[in-house]
Short mmCIF file of C-alpha atoms (C1' of nucleotides) in Angstrom, two decimals:
data_model
loop_
_atom_site.label_atom_id
_atom_site.label_comp_id
_atom_site.label_asym_id
_atom_site.label_seq_id
_atom_site.Cartn_x
_atom_site.Cartn_y
_atom_site.Cartn_z
CA UNK N 1 0.00 0.00 0.00
CA UNK N 2 2.52 2.55 1.19
CA UNK N 3 4.98 0.75 -1.07
CA UNK N 4 2.69 1.20 -4.02
CA UNK N 5 2.38 4.92 -3.30
CA UNK N 6 6.12 5.21 -3.17
CA UNK N 7 6.51 3.35 -6.44
CA UNK N 8 4.00 5.67 -8.06
CA UNK N 9 5.68 8.80 -6.78
CA UNK N 10 9.10 7.57 -7.80
CA UNK N 11 7.83 6.75 -11.27
CA UNK N 12 6.20 10.16 -11.66
CA UNK N 13 9.20 12.15 -10.45
CA UNK N 14 11.42 10.07 -12.71
CA UNK N 15 9.33 11.24 -15.62
CA UNK N 16 9.58 14.86 -14.54
CA UNK N 17 13.33 14.37 -14.23
CA UNK N 18 13.54 13.28 -17.87
CA UNK N 19 12.78 16.85 -18.82
CA UNK N 20 15.17 18.14 -16.18
CA UNK N 21 17.95 15.93 -17.52
CA UNK N 22 17.27 17.12 -21.04
CA UNK N 23 17.82 20.72 -20.00
CA UNK N 24 20.74 20.01 -17.68
CA UNK N 25 23.39 20.45 -20.34
CA UNK N 26 24.52 23.80 -21.78
CA UNK N 27 24.84 22.54 -25.35
CA UNK N 28 21.38 21.07 -25.31
CA UNK N 29 20.01 24.34 -23.98
CA UNK N 30 21.67 26.25 -26.77
CA UNK N 31 20.19 23.88 -29.32
CA UNK N 32 16.80 24.24 -27.74
CA UNK N 33 17.11 28.00 -27.83
CA UNK N 34 18.01 27.91 -31.51
CA UNK N 35 15.07 25.64 -32.23
CA UNK N 36 12.79 28.11 -30.45
CA UNK N 37 13.60 30.45 -33.35
CA UNK N 38 12.53 27.95 -35.95
CA UNK N 39 13.25 24.51 -37.49
CA UNK N 40 16.83 23.69 -38.49
CA UNK N 41 18.86 20.87 -39.93
CA UNK N 42 21.48 19.10 -37.87
CA UNK N 43 24.31 20.76 -39.72
CA UNK N 44 22.90 24.24 -39.28
CA UNK N 45 22.44 23.63 -35.57
CA UNK N 46 25.94 22.23 -35.16
CA UNK N 47 27.45 25.22 -36.92
CA UNK N 48 25.45 27.82 -35.00
CA UNK N 49 26.10 26.22 -31.64
CA UNK N 50 29.75 25.53 -32.42
CA UNK N 51 29.45 21.80 -31.75
CA UNK N 52 30.75 18.69 -33.49
CA UNK N 53 28.32 16.92 -35.74
CA UNK N 54 28.25 13.64 -33.84
CA UNK N 55 27.82 15.52 -30.61
CA UNK N 56 24.98 17.61 -32.01
CA UNK N 57 23.21 14.54 -33.29
CA UNK N 58 23.46 12.88 -29.90
CA UNK N 59 22.25 15.92 -28.01
CA UNK N 60 19.32 16.23 -30.38
CA UNK N 61 18.53 12.60 -29.76
CA UNK N 62 18.44 13.27 -26.03
CA UNK N 63 16.11 16.23 -26.52
CA UNK N 64 13.93 14.13 -28.74
CA UNK N 65 13.75 11.35 -26.18
CA UNK N 66 12.45 13.89 -23.66
CA UNK N 67 9.84 14.80 -26.33
CA UNK N 68 10.94 18.41 -26.37
CA UNK N 69 11.73 18.40 -30.06
CA UNK N 70 10.71 16.35 -33.08
CA UNK N 71 12.53 15.37 -36.25
CA UNK N 72 11.37 15.14 -39.80
CA UNK N 73 13.35 13.66 -42.64
CA UNK N 74 13.15 15.29 -46.08
CA UNK N 75 15.41 13.44 -48.47
CA UNK N 76 18.96 13.80 -47.30
CA UNK N 77 18.25 16.30 -44.53
CA UNK N 78 16.75 15.86 -41.10
CA UNK N 79 14.93 18.92 -39.87
CA UNK N 80 14.46 19.31 -36.14
CA UNK N 81 11.84 21.49 -34.58
CA UNK N 82 10.08 22.20 -31.31
CA UNK N 83 7.67 19.42 -30.41
CA UNK N 84 5.18 21.99 -29.18
CA UNK N 85 4.80 25.68 -28.61
CA UNK N 86 4.67 24.92 -24.88
CA UNK N 87 8.31 23.89 -24.97
CA UNK N 88 9.30 27.36 -26.19
CA UNK N 89 7.28 28.85 -23.41
CA UNK N 90 8.94 26.55 -20.91
CA UNK N 91 12.36 27.54 -22.18
CA UNK N 92 11.47 31.18 -21.74
CA UNK N 93 10.31 30.51 -18.21
CA UNK N 94 13.60 28.74 -17.45
CA UNK N 95 15.43 31.75 -18.84
CA UNK N 96 13.52 34.21 -16.74
CA UNK N 97 13.85 32.08 -13.64
CA UNK N 98 17.60 32.00 -14.20
CA UNK N 99 17.64 35.78 -14.62
CA UNK N 100 15.66 36.23 -11.44
CA UNK N 101 17.49 33.74 -9.23
CA UNK N 102 21.05 33.68 -10.51
CA UNK N 103 22.98 36.88 -9.99
CA UNK N 104 25.66 35.35 -12.21
CA UNK N 105 23.42 35.64 -15.27
CA UNK N 106 23.03 39.36 -14.76
CA UNK N 107 26.71 39.74 -14.00
CA UNK N 108 27.89 37.80 -17.06
CA UNK N 109 25.59 39.83 -19.28
CA UNK N 110 26.75 43.08 -17.76
CA UNK N 111 30.41 42.16 -18.30
CA UNK N 112 29.77 41.16 -21.87
CA UNK N 113 27.89 44.31 -22.78
CA UNK N 114 30.49 46.44 -21.05
CA UNK N 115 33.30 44.76 -22.96
CA UNK N 116 31.40 45.50 -26.17
CA UNK N 117 30.94 49.08 -25.06
CA UNK N 118 27.25 48.48 -25.49
CA UNK N 119 26.14 49.31 -21.97
CA UNK N 120 23.89 52.10 -23.16
CA UNK N 121 20.94 52.93 -20.99
CA UNK N 122 18.65 50.76 -23.10
CA UNK N 123 15.38 52.26 -21.97
CA UNK N 124 13.23 49.31 -22.82
CA UNK N 125 9.78 50.76 -22.28
CA UNK N 126 10.77 54.02 -23.92
CA UNK N 127 12.12 52.21 -26.91
CA UNK N 128 8.99 50.13 -27.13
CA UNK N 129 6.91 53.31 -27.14
CA UNK N 130 8.98 54.77 -29.96
CA UNK N 131 8.76 51.50 -31.84
CA UNK N 132 4.99 51.46 -31.48
CA UNK N 133 4.74 55.10 -32.53
CA UNK N 134 6.79 54.43 -35.65
CA UNK N 135 9.29 57.11 -34.65
CA UNK N 136 12.24 54.85 -35.36
CA UNK N 137 13.45 52.45 -38.02
CA UNK N 138 13.13 48.92 -36.71
CA UNK N 139 15.84 46.61 -37.98
CA UNK N 140 15.77 42.83 -37.87
CA UNK N 141 19.35 41.51 -38.07
CA UNK N 142 18.62 37.79 -37.92
CA UNK N 143 19.17 35.49 -40.91
CA UNK N 144 16.46 36.09 -43.49
CA UNK N 145 14.74 32.70 -43.01
CA UNK N 146 14.02 33.71 -39.46
CA UNK N 147 12.74 37.09 -40.58
CA UNK N 148 10.41 35.39 -43.03
CA UNK N 149 9.12 33.04 -40.34
CA UNK N 150 8.01 35.98 -38.24
CA UNK N 151 9.15 39.53 -37.47
CA UNK N 152 8.00 42.70 -35.77
CA UNK N 153 5.48 44.45 -38.02
CA UNK N 154 7.18 47.19 -40.04
CA UNK N 155 10.69 45.93 -39.34
CA UNK N 156 13.11 45.78 -42.24
CA UNK N 157 15.41 42.82 -42.68
CA UNK N 158 19.17 43.14 -43.03
CA UNK N 159 20.95 40.05 -41.70
CA UNK N 160 24.02 40.97 -39.69
CA UNK N 161 26.32 39.43 -42.30
CA UNK N 162 25.01 41.79 -44.98
CA UNK N 163 24.82 44.86 -42.79
CA UNK N 164 28.13 46.44 -43.82
CA UNK N 165 27.25 45.99 -47.50
CA UNK N 166 23.73 47.36 -47.19
CA UNK N 167 24.18 50.44 -45.02
CA UNK N 168 22.80 52.57 -47.85
CA UNK N 169 19.39 50.95 -47.31
CA UNK N 170 19.11 52.63 -43.92
CA UNK N 171 17.88 56.19 -43.39
CA UNK N 172 20.53 58.39 -41.73
CA UNK N 173 18.15 60.87 -40.14
CA UNK N 174 16.10 58.45 -38.05
CA UNK N 175 17.08 56.47 -35.00
CA UNK N 176 17.53 52.76 -35.59
CA UNK N 177 16.42 50.06 -33.20
CA UNK N 178 18.01 46.68 -33.90
CA UNK N 179 16.68 43.44 -32.51
CA UNK N 180 17.46 39.76 -32.90
CA UNK N 181 16.50 36.60 -31.03
CA UNK N 182 16.41 37.94 -27.54
CA UNK N 183 18.52 39.17 -24.67
CA UNK N 184 21.18 36.47 -25.00
CA UNK N 185 21.59 36.67 -28.74
CA UNK N 186 24.58 38.70 -29.83
CA UNK N 187 23.45 39.72 -33.31
CA UNK N 188 21.81 42.99 -32.34
CA UNK N 189 24.74 43.93 -30.08
CA UNK N 190 27.10 43.59 -33.02
CA UNK N 191 24.75 45.41 -35.37
CA UNK N 192 24.51 48.39 -33.03
CA UNK N 193 28.29 48.46 -32.75
CA UNK N 194 28.68 48.56 -36.53
CA UNK N 195 25.96 51.17 -36.97
CA UNK N 196 27.40 53.46 -34.32
CA UNK N 197 30.86 53.20 -35.85
CA UNK N 198 29.32 54.44 -39.11
CA UNK N 199 27.64 57.40 -37.52
CA UNK N 200 24.10 56.08 -37.13
CA UNK N 201 22.09 56.57 -33.97
CA UNK N 202 21.31 52.99 -33.03
CA UNK N 203 19.90 51.17 -30.03
CA UNK N 204 19.34 47.59 -29.15
CA UNK N 205 15.94 46.18 -28.26
CA UNK N 206 16.44 43.46 -25.67
CA UNK N 207 13.31 41.57 -26.59
CA UNK N 208 13.45 39.04 -29.37
CA UNK N 209 10.57 38.01 -31.58
CA UNK N 210 9.55 35.24 -29.19
CA UNK N 211 9.39 37.65 -26.26
CA UNK N 212 7.48 40.15 -28.34
CA UNK N 213 4.95 37.49 -29.22
CA UNK N 214 4.81 36.25 -25.63
CA UNK N 215 3.81 39.75 -24.55
CA UNK N 216 0.75 39.43 -26.71
CA UNK N 217 1.86 41.45 -29.75
CA UNK N 218 1.37 40.19 -33.30
CA UNK N 219 4.13 39.23 -35.66
CA UNK N 220 4.21 39.76 -39.41
CA UNK N 221 5.30 36.93 -41.67
CA UNK N 222 6.81 36.66 -45.16
CA UNK N 223 8.92 39.09 -47.18
CA UNK N 224 8.97 42.76 -46.41
CA UNK N 225 7.11 44.84 -49.01
CA UNK N 226 9.89 47.36 -49.63
CA UNK N 227 13.45 47.44 -48.34
CA UNK N 228 13.06 51.06 -47.24
CA UNK N 229 10.35 51.63 -44.65
CA UNK N 230 7.77 54.33 -45.21
CA UNK N 231 7.26 56.78 -42.41
CA UNK N 232 3.73 55.57 -41.64
CA UNK N 233 2.86 54.13 -38.27
CA UNK N 234 4.55 50.75 -38.04
CA UNK N 235 3.14 48.89 -35.09
CA UNK Q 1 35.48 38.71 -31.29
CA UNK Q 2 33.65 35.59 -32.39
CA UNK Q 3 35.55 33.83 -29.61
CA UNK Q 4 34.25 36.31 -27.08
CA UNK Q 5 30.71 35.79 -28.27
CA UNK Q 6 31.13 32.05 -27.91
CA UNK Q 7 32.54 32.44 -24.42
CA UNK Q 8 29.59 34.61 -23.45
CA UNK Q 9 27.04 32.19 -24.84
CA UNK Q 10 28.72 29.23 -23.19
CA UNK Q 11 28.78 31.05 -19.87
CA UNK Q 12 25.10 31.98 -20.13
CA UNK Q 13 23.91 28.53 -21.11
CA UNK Q 14 26.01 27.04 -18.33
CA UNK Q 15 24.06 29.19 -15.90
CA UNK Q 16 20.75 28.09 -17.36
CA UNK Q 17 21.98 24.50 -17.07
CA UNK Q 18 22.54 24.96 -13.33
CA UNK Q 19 18.80 25.07 -12.93
CA UNK Q 20 18.37 22.17 -15.33
CA UNK Q 21 20.85 20.08 -13.33
CA UNK Q 22 19.06 20.91 -10.12
CA UNK Q 23 15.81 19.51 -11.49
CA UNK Q 24 17.38 16.54 -13.27
CA UNK Q 25 17.07 14.18 -10.31
CA UNK Q 26 13.80 12.59 -9.16
CA UNK Q 27 14.57 12.95 -5.44
CA UNK Q 28 15.37 16.61 -5.81
CA UNK Q 29 12.13 17.13 -7.69
CA UNK Q 30 10.17 15.45 -4.94
CA UNK Q 31 11.84 17.67 -2.35
CA UNK Q 32 11.09 20.70 -4.45
CA UNK Q 33 7.48 19.64 -4.77
CA UNK Q 34 7.21 19.22 -1.00
CA UNK Q 35 8.76 22.62 -0.44
CA UNK Q 36 6.20 24.14 -2.81
CA UNK Q 37 3.66 23.22 -0.12
CA UNK Q 38 5.53 25.08 2.57
CA UNK Q 39 8.76 25.24 4.59
CA UNK Q 40 10.09 22.03 6.19
CA UNK Q 41 13.00 20.80 8.21
CA UNK Q 42 15.51 18.37 6.77
CA UNK Q 43 14.16 15.50 8.80
CA UNK Q 44 10.57 16.14 7.77
CA UNK Q 45 11.60 16.27 4.13
CA UNK Q 46 13.67 13.10 4.38
CA UNK Q 47 10.80 11.25 5.96
CA UNK Q 48 8.17 12.42 3.51
CA UNK Q 49 10.33 11.72 0.49
CA UNK Q 50 11.56 8.41 1.85
CA UNK Q 51 15.22 9.37 1.59
CA UNK Q 52 18.23 8.93 3.85
CA UNK Q 53 19.20 11.93 5.93
CA UNK Q 54 22.64 12.40 4.42
CA UNK Q 55 21.19 12.08 0.96
CA UNK Q 56 18.43 14.59 1.69
CA UNK Q 57 20.92 17.07 3.06
CA UNK Q 58 23.05 16.77 -0.05
CA UNK Q 59 20.15 17.12 -2.43
CA UNK Q 60 18.96 20.19 -0.56
CA UNK Q 61 22.43 21.62 -0.86
CA UNK Q 62 22.30 21.12 -4.61
CA UNK Q 63 18.93 22.85 -4.80
CA UNK Q 64 20.24 25.66 -2.68
CA UNK Q 65 23.28 26.09 -4.92
CA UNK Q 66 20.94 26.55 -7.85
CA UNK Q 67 19.17 29.20 -5.71
CA UNK Q 68 15.87 27.41 -5.96
CA UNK Q 69 15.49 27.08 -2.21
CA UNK Q 70 16.89 28.83 0.84
CA UNK Q 71 17.71 27.64 4.34
CA UNK Q 72 17.23 29.25 7.70
CA UNK Q 73 18.63 27.95 10.93
CA UNK Q 74 16.53 28.24 14.09
CA UNK Q 75 18.39 26.70 16.99
CA UNK Q 76 18.86 23.04 16.32
CA UNK Q 77 16.68 22.91 13.22
CA UNK Q 78 17.32 24.03 9.67
CA UNK Q 79 14.19 25.02 7.82
CA UNK Q 80 14.26 24.96 4.07
CA UNK Q 81 11.85 26.89 1.88
CA UNK Q 82 11.31 28.07 -1.65
CA UNK Q 83 13.71 30.87 -2.56
CA UNK Q 84 10.93 32.64 -4.43
CA UNK Q 85 7.34 32.17 -5.49
CA UNK Q 86 8.59 32.02 -9.07
CA UNK Q 87 10.26 28.71 -8.33
CA UNK Q 88 6.89 27.18 -7.41
CA UNK Q 89 5.46 28.51 -10.59
CA UNK Q 90 8.36 27.07 -12.55
CA UNK Q 91 7.85 23.69 -10.93
CA UNK Q 92 4.22 23.77 -11.93
CA UNK Q 93 5.15 24.62 -15.48
CA UNK Q 94 7.60 21.70 -15.53
CA UNK Q 95 4.83 19.47 -14.27
CA UNK Q 96 2.36 20.58 -16.89
CA UNK Q 97 4.95 20.33 -19.65
CA UNK Q 98 5.64 16.75 -18.56
CA UNK Q 99 1.91 16.00 -18.59
CA UNK Q 100 1.56 17.48 -22.04
CA UNK Q 101 4.63 15.94 -23.65
CA UNK Q 102 5.17 12.65 -21.89
CA UNK Q 103 2.50 10.06 -22.49
CA UNK Q 104 4.16 8.02 -19.74
CA UNK Q 105 3.03 10.48 -17.10
CA UNK Q 106 -0.58 10.06 -18.11
CA UNK Q 107 -0.14 6.31 -18.38
CA UNK Q 108 1.51 5.92 -14.96
CA UNK Q 109 -1.21 8.00 -13.35
CA UNK Q 110 -3.93 6.04 -15.10
CA UNK Q 111 -2.44 2.74 -13.92
CA UNK Q 112 -2.10 3.97 -10.37
CA UNK Q 113 -5.64 5.28 -10.13
CA UNK Q 114 -6.96 2.10 -11.72
CA UNK Q 115 -5.08 -0.04 -9.23
CA UNK Q 116 -6.61 2.03 -6.44
CA UNK Q 117 -10.02 1.60 -8.03
CA UNK Q 118 -10.21 5.36 -8.08
CA UNK Q 119 -10.67 5.84 -11.79
CA UNK Q 120 -13.96 7.59 -11.32
CA UNK Q 121 -15.01 10.05 -13.97
CA UNK Q 122 -13.63 12.96 -11.97
CA UNK Q 123 -15.52 15.72 -13.70
CA UNK Q 124 -13.19 18.51 -12.81
CA UNK Q 125 -15.14 21.51 -13.99
CA UNK Q 126 -18.36 20.04 -12.62
CA UNK Q 127 -16.76 19.46 -9.26
CA UNK Q 128 -15.39 22.96 -9.25
CA UNK Q 129 -18.87 24.33 -9.91
CA UNK Q 130 -20.29 22.32 -7.02
CA UNK Q 131 -17.45 23.43 -4.81
CA UNK Q 132 -18.06 27.06 -5.69
CA UNK Q 133 -21.78 26.70 -5.13
CA UNK Q 134 -21.19 25.17 -1.71
CA UNK Q 135 -23.23 22.12 -2.67
CA UNK Q 136 -20.59 19.79 -1.25
CA UNK Q 137 -18.41 19.41 1.82
CA UNK Q 138 -14.86 20.30 0.91
CA UNK Q 139 -12.29 18.29 2.82
CA UNK Q 140 -8.61 19.13 3.14
CA UNK Q 141 -6.69 15.94 4.01
CA UNK Q 142 -3.19 17.39 4.21
CA UNK Q 143 -1.30 17.68 7.50
CA UNK Q 144 -2.76 20.50 9.54
CA UNK Q 145 0.29 22.81 9.24
CA UNK Q 146 -0.32 22.89 5.52
CA UNK Q 147 -4.00 23.56 6.05
CA UNK Q 148 -3.15 26.45 8.31
CA UNK Q 149 -0.70 27.89 5.79
CA UNK Q 150 -3.49 28.13 3.22
CA UNK Q 151 -6.59 26.20 2.19
CA UNK Q 152 -9.64 26.45 -0.02
CA UNK Q 153 -12.13 28.82 1.62
CA UNK Q 154 -14.77 26.84 3.51
CA UNK Q 155 -12.79 23.61 3.47
CA UNK Q 156 -12.61 21.63 6.69
CA UNK Q 157 -9.36 20.03 7.80
CA UNK Q 158 -9.02 16.37 8.65
CA UNK Q 159 -5.49 15.12 7.97
CA UNK Q 160 -5.53 11.70 6.31
CA UNK Q 161 -3.98 10.08 9.37
CA UNK Q 162 -6.90 11.19 11.55
CA UNK Q 163 -9.61 10.48 9.01
CA UNK Q 164 -10.66 7.06 10.29
CA UNK Q 165 -10.92 8.41 13.83
CA UNK Q 166 -12.87 11.52 12.87
CA UNK Q 167 -15.45 10.19 10.44
CA UNK Q 168 -18.18 11.42 12.77
CA UNK Q 169 -17.18 15.00 11.95
CA UNK Q 170 -18.37 14.53 8.40
CA UNK Q 171 -21.99 14.94 7.28
CA UNK Q 172 -23.37 11.73 5.76
CA UNK Q 173 -26.01 13.33 3.57
CA UNK Q 174 -23.73 15.58 1.50
CA UNK Q 175 -21.19 14.70 -1.11
CA UNK Q 176 -17.60 15.09 0.00
CA UNK Q 177 -14.83 16.46 -2.19
CA UNK Q 178 -11.36 15.69 -0.89
CA UNK Q 179 -8.28 17.51 -2.07
CA UNK Q 180 -4.60 17.54 -1.14
CA UNK Q 181 -1.44 18.90 -2.75
CA UNK Q 182 -2.28 18.31 -6.33
CA UNK Q 183 -2.68 15.67 -9.00
CA UNK Q 184 0.40 13.67 -7.98
CA UNK Q 185 -0.26 13.66 -4.27
CA UNK Q 186 -1.81 10.46 -3.01
CA UNK Q 187 -3.50 11.76 0.14
CA UNK Q 188 -6.85 12.57 -1.45
CA UNK Q 189 -6.88 9.28 -3.36
CA UNK Q 190 -6.53 7.40 -0.10
CA UNK Q 191 -9.08 9.58 1.65
CA UNK Q 192 -11.68 8.93 -1.03
CA UNK Q 193 -11.00 5.21 -0.79
CA UNK Q 194 -11.56 5.25 2.98
CA UNK Q 195 -14.69 7.40 2.71
CA UNK Q 196 -16.24 5.23 0.04
CA UNK Q 197 -15.56 2.10 2.07
CA UNK Q 198 -17.51 3.73 4.93
CA UNK Q 199 -20.49 4.56 2.77
CA UNK Q 200 -19.82 8.20 2.03
CA UNK Q 201 -20.20 9.70 -1.41
CA UNK Q 202 -16.74 11.09 -2.02
CA UNK Q 203 -14.82 12.49 -4.95
CA UNK Q 204 -11.32 13.67 -5.48
CA UNK Q 205 -10.45 17.16 -6.67
CA UNK Q 206 -7.34 16.92 -8.82
CA UNK Q 207 -6.25 20.48 -8.13
CA UNK Q 208 -4.13 21.18 -5.09
CA UNK Q 209 -4.01 24.44 -3.21
CA UNK Q 210 -1.15 25.70 -5.36
CA UNK Q 211 -3.09 25.04 -8.54
CA UNK Q 212 -6.17 26.62 -7.08
CA UNK Q 213 -4.20 29.73 -6.25
CA UNK Q 214 -2.51 29.71 -9.65
CA UNK Q 215 -5.95 29.82 -11.26
CA UNK Q 216 -6.52 33.12 -9.53
CA UNK Q 217 -8.69 31.99 -6.63
CA UNK Q 218 -8.08 33.14 -3.07
CA UNK Q 219 -6.98 30.92 -0.25
CA UNK Q 220 -8.03 31.16 3.37
CA UNK Q 221 -5.41 30.96 6.10
CA UNK Q 222 -5.37 29.96 9.76
CA UNK Q 223 -7.60 27.63 11.75
CA UNK Q 224 -11.07 26.69 10.59
CA UNK Q 225 -13.80 28.33 12.63
CA UNK Q 226 -15.76 25.15 13.40
CA UNK Q 227 -14.96 21.54 12.62
CA UNK Q 228 -18.43 21.00 11.13
CA UNK Q 229 -19.22 23.21 8.15
CA UNK Q 230 -22.44 25.14 8.06
CA UNK Q 231 -24.52 24.82 4.93
CA UNK Q 232 -23.90 28.38 3.81
CA UNK Q 233 -22.14 29.16 0.56
CA UNK Q 234 -18.47 28.29 0.97
CA UNK Q 235 -16.50 29.71 -1.93
"C1'" DG T 1 31.53 19.86 31.31
"C1'" DT T 2 28.28 15.47 29.12
"C1'" DA T 3 24.64 13.63 26.41
"C1'" DG T 4 21.60 14.08 22.88
"C1'" DT T 5 19.62 15.91 18.62
"C1'" DA T 6 19.65 17.88 13.85
"C1'" DC T 7 22.22 18.37 10.31
"C1'" DT T 8 26.45 18.40 7.26
"C1'" DT T 9 30.53 16.64 5.35
"C1'" DC T 10 33.61 13.01 3.87
"C1'" DA T 11 35.09 8.87 1.48
"C1'" DC T 12 33.90 5.74 -1.84
"C1'" DA T 13 32.26 2.41 -5.07
"C1'" DA T 14 28.60 2.06 -8.60
"C1'" DT T 15 26.75 4.24 -12.30
"C1'" DA T 16 25.80 7.83 -15.75
"C1'" DT T 17 27.12 11.47 -18.77
"C1'" DC T 18 30.44 13.71 -21.80
"C1'" DA T 19 32.76 14.80 -26.26
"C1'" DT T 20 35.47 12.70 -29.81
"C1'" DG T 21 36.97 10.13 -33.87
"C1'" DA T 22 35.88 6.21 -36.61
"C1'" DA T 23 32.52 3.34 -38.76
"C1'" DA T 24 27.95 2.65 -40.37
"C1'" DT T 25 23.53 4.05 -42.46
"C1'" DA T 26 20.44 6.50 -45.56
"C1'" DC T 27 19.57 8.87 -49.26
"C1'" DT T 28 20.61 11.51 -53.93
"C1'" DA T 29 22.71 12.27 -58.22
"C1'" DT T 30 25.12 10.44 -62.02
"C1'" DA F 1 26.54 0.35 -59.55
"C1'" DT F 2 29.48 4.60 -57.70
"C1'" DA F 3 30.46 8.69 -55.42
"C1'" DG F 4 29.06 12.00 -52.41
"C1'" DT F 5 26.45 14.16 -48.66
"C1'" DA F 6 23.78 14.28 -44.20
"C1'" DT F 7 23.14 12.04 -40.29
"C1'" DT F 8 23.44 8.36 -36.83
"C1'" DT F 9 25.65 4.94 -34.18
"C1'" DC F 10 29.54 2.90 -31.86
"C1'" DA F 11 33.52 2.59 -28.84
"C1'" DT F 12 36.08 4.89 -25.56
"C1'" DG F 13 38.50 7.25 -21.95
"C1'" DA F 14 37.59 11.29 -19.05
"C1'" DT F 15 34.66 13.29 -15.91
"C1'" DA F 16 30.44 13.89 -13.01
"C1'" DT F 17 26.63 12.21 -10.30
"C1'" DT F 18 24.50 8.91 -7.21
"C1'" DG F 19 23.42 7.06 -2.59
"C1'" DT F 20 25.49 5.10 1.60
"C1'" DG F 21 27.59 4.63 6.04
"C1'" DA F 22 30.78 6.75 9.09
"C1'" DA F 23 32.71 10.80 11.05
"C1'" DG F 24 32.27 15.64 12.08
"C1'" DT F 25 29.90 20.09 13.39
"C1'" DA F 26 26.59 22.95 15.76
"C1'" DC F 27 23.51 23.72 18.97
"C1'" DT F 28 20.47 22.67 23.37
"C1'" DA F 29 19.46 20.79 27.82
"C1'" DC F 30 21.11 19.51 32.07
#
DNA sequence: GTAGTACTTCACAATATCATGAAATACTAT
DNA sequence: ATAGTATTTCATGATATTGTGAAGTACTAC
């Protein structure tokens, strides 16, 4: 009787721990974070996370066995993706718990931004107000597939890699707000650094698309209509 | 440059993984679940989770190092508690993710309830409506400290251990709804089994106090005013 | 002081997880 | 068939985690 209760509890907590184990490894967390942005192939994931191919494959297997992600084979490629939107949400809640509880997270971020001379007073709410009012040019610096999968309405897409080449596409008079995948993605930090070096007034929006969506705002999908934004209200 | 980005990412994901590691062990999860119900001493936790004392102490240390719980020493006793309400919330989101993604969780629960002959059609929303309308006697079968720390308004407290002795305190004509800590706590299951064997009409409410609170309902705190509930509206 | 209680730490063997390179598999194009 | 590409699996040594019993610490009561 009591033994059966114990067996039940043990079995249940073992199941919960499967998910804990899946997210107990930094590489797996990075892969999960990348997959929150959209489906990827094994190679793309390995490259972005800086991992070996065999390693990546094994970590993905572990995530799949915890049912956090799913795989789909198209010809030669295997495309991994989130098993469910809930997993994204769970990852975000892990992230915010870590921010809240672990001073180290805040400290590491502060050091990094300082070293990149990017410790501007990023007035988040103020920026958001400007963004909503259309008073700034909103720039999405993620790879274009990600932009196509979903972006802030009115944002223009210039992937970080093309930024130096395409500076002419950006208006010089207006402030620029760059965003990427979220607070721990470095793309927007680098973009702002480049833009400032070229004389633009640029800021970084900490939120990524996922966070934006999680706050209840809509995303736009597909190609942008024109590379140069009109001055109409954007969001 | 790229190296510095990598170092930053690695450092950040390592921090996130600290929390993952903390919740990657079934015993630690059980301790965390218990602590969601309220503060406990090491001995109480060890006993409830069926763990050795040394083991419990070490697991608690691990949880503390991930800043999920905190300890306070009063004289001879060390009382552990949740570091923050957010941690409870995170635990609940882990639990619901596991329910959603892992068929095994549902299967294990189904088997357990079946083996306890408790697989009644527990019409959750219907029960909740009855509970709100005060059409049933609501029975809290958790230890009385937990009742005192917070319970459903109008619920009466009879800890499972005292239930057999105190059956006279329960009205025979009305339906009884027993609840405990939540869907994976066995107290209410056992209570319903005892009550049914004694001729009562009893059901189990899957929600625990935490879930109830998370749904936005208020809890009552302190002692109950009378051991026998009046027939007025309760919630 | 001594005894007793609550808890922590240590040492350790059993087990699990890790990342890596090499081999195997699965599929496409020719 | 053959070559080539994407991915998985295997084998392995290095490292980390697990739970246990024994020893140590911290505090209280007398």
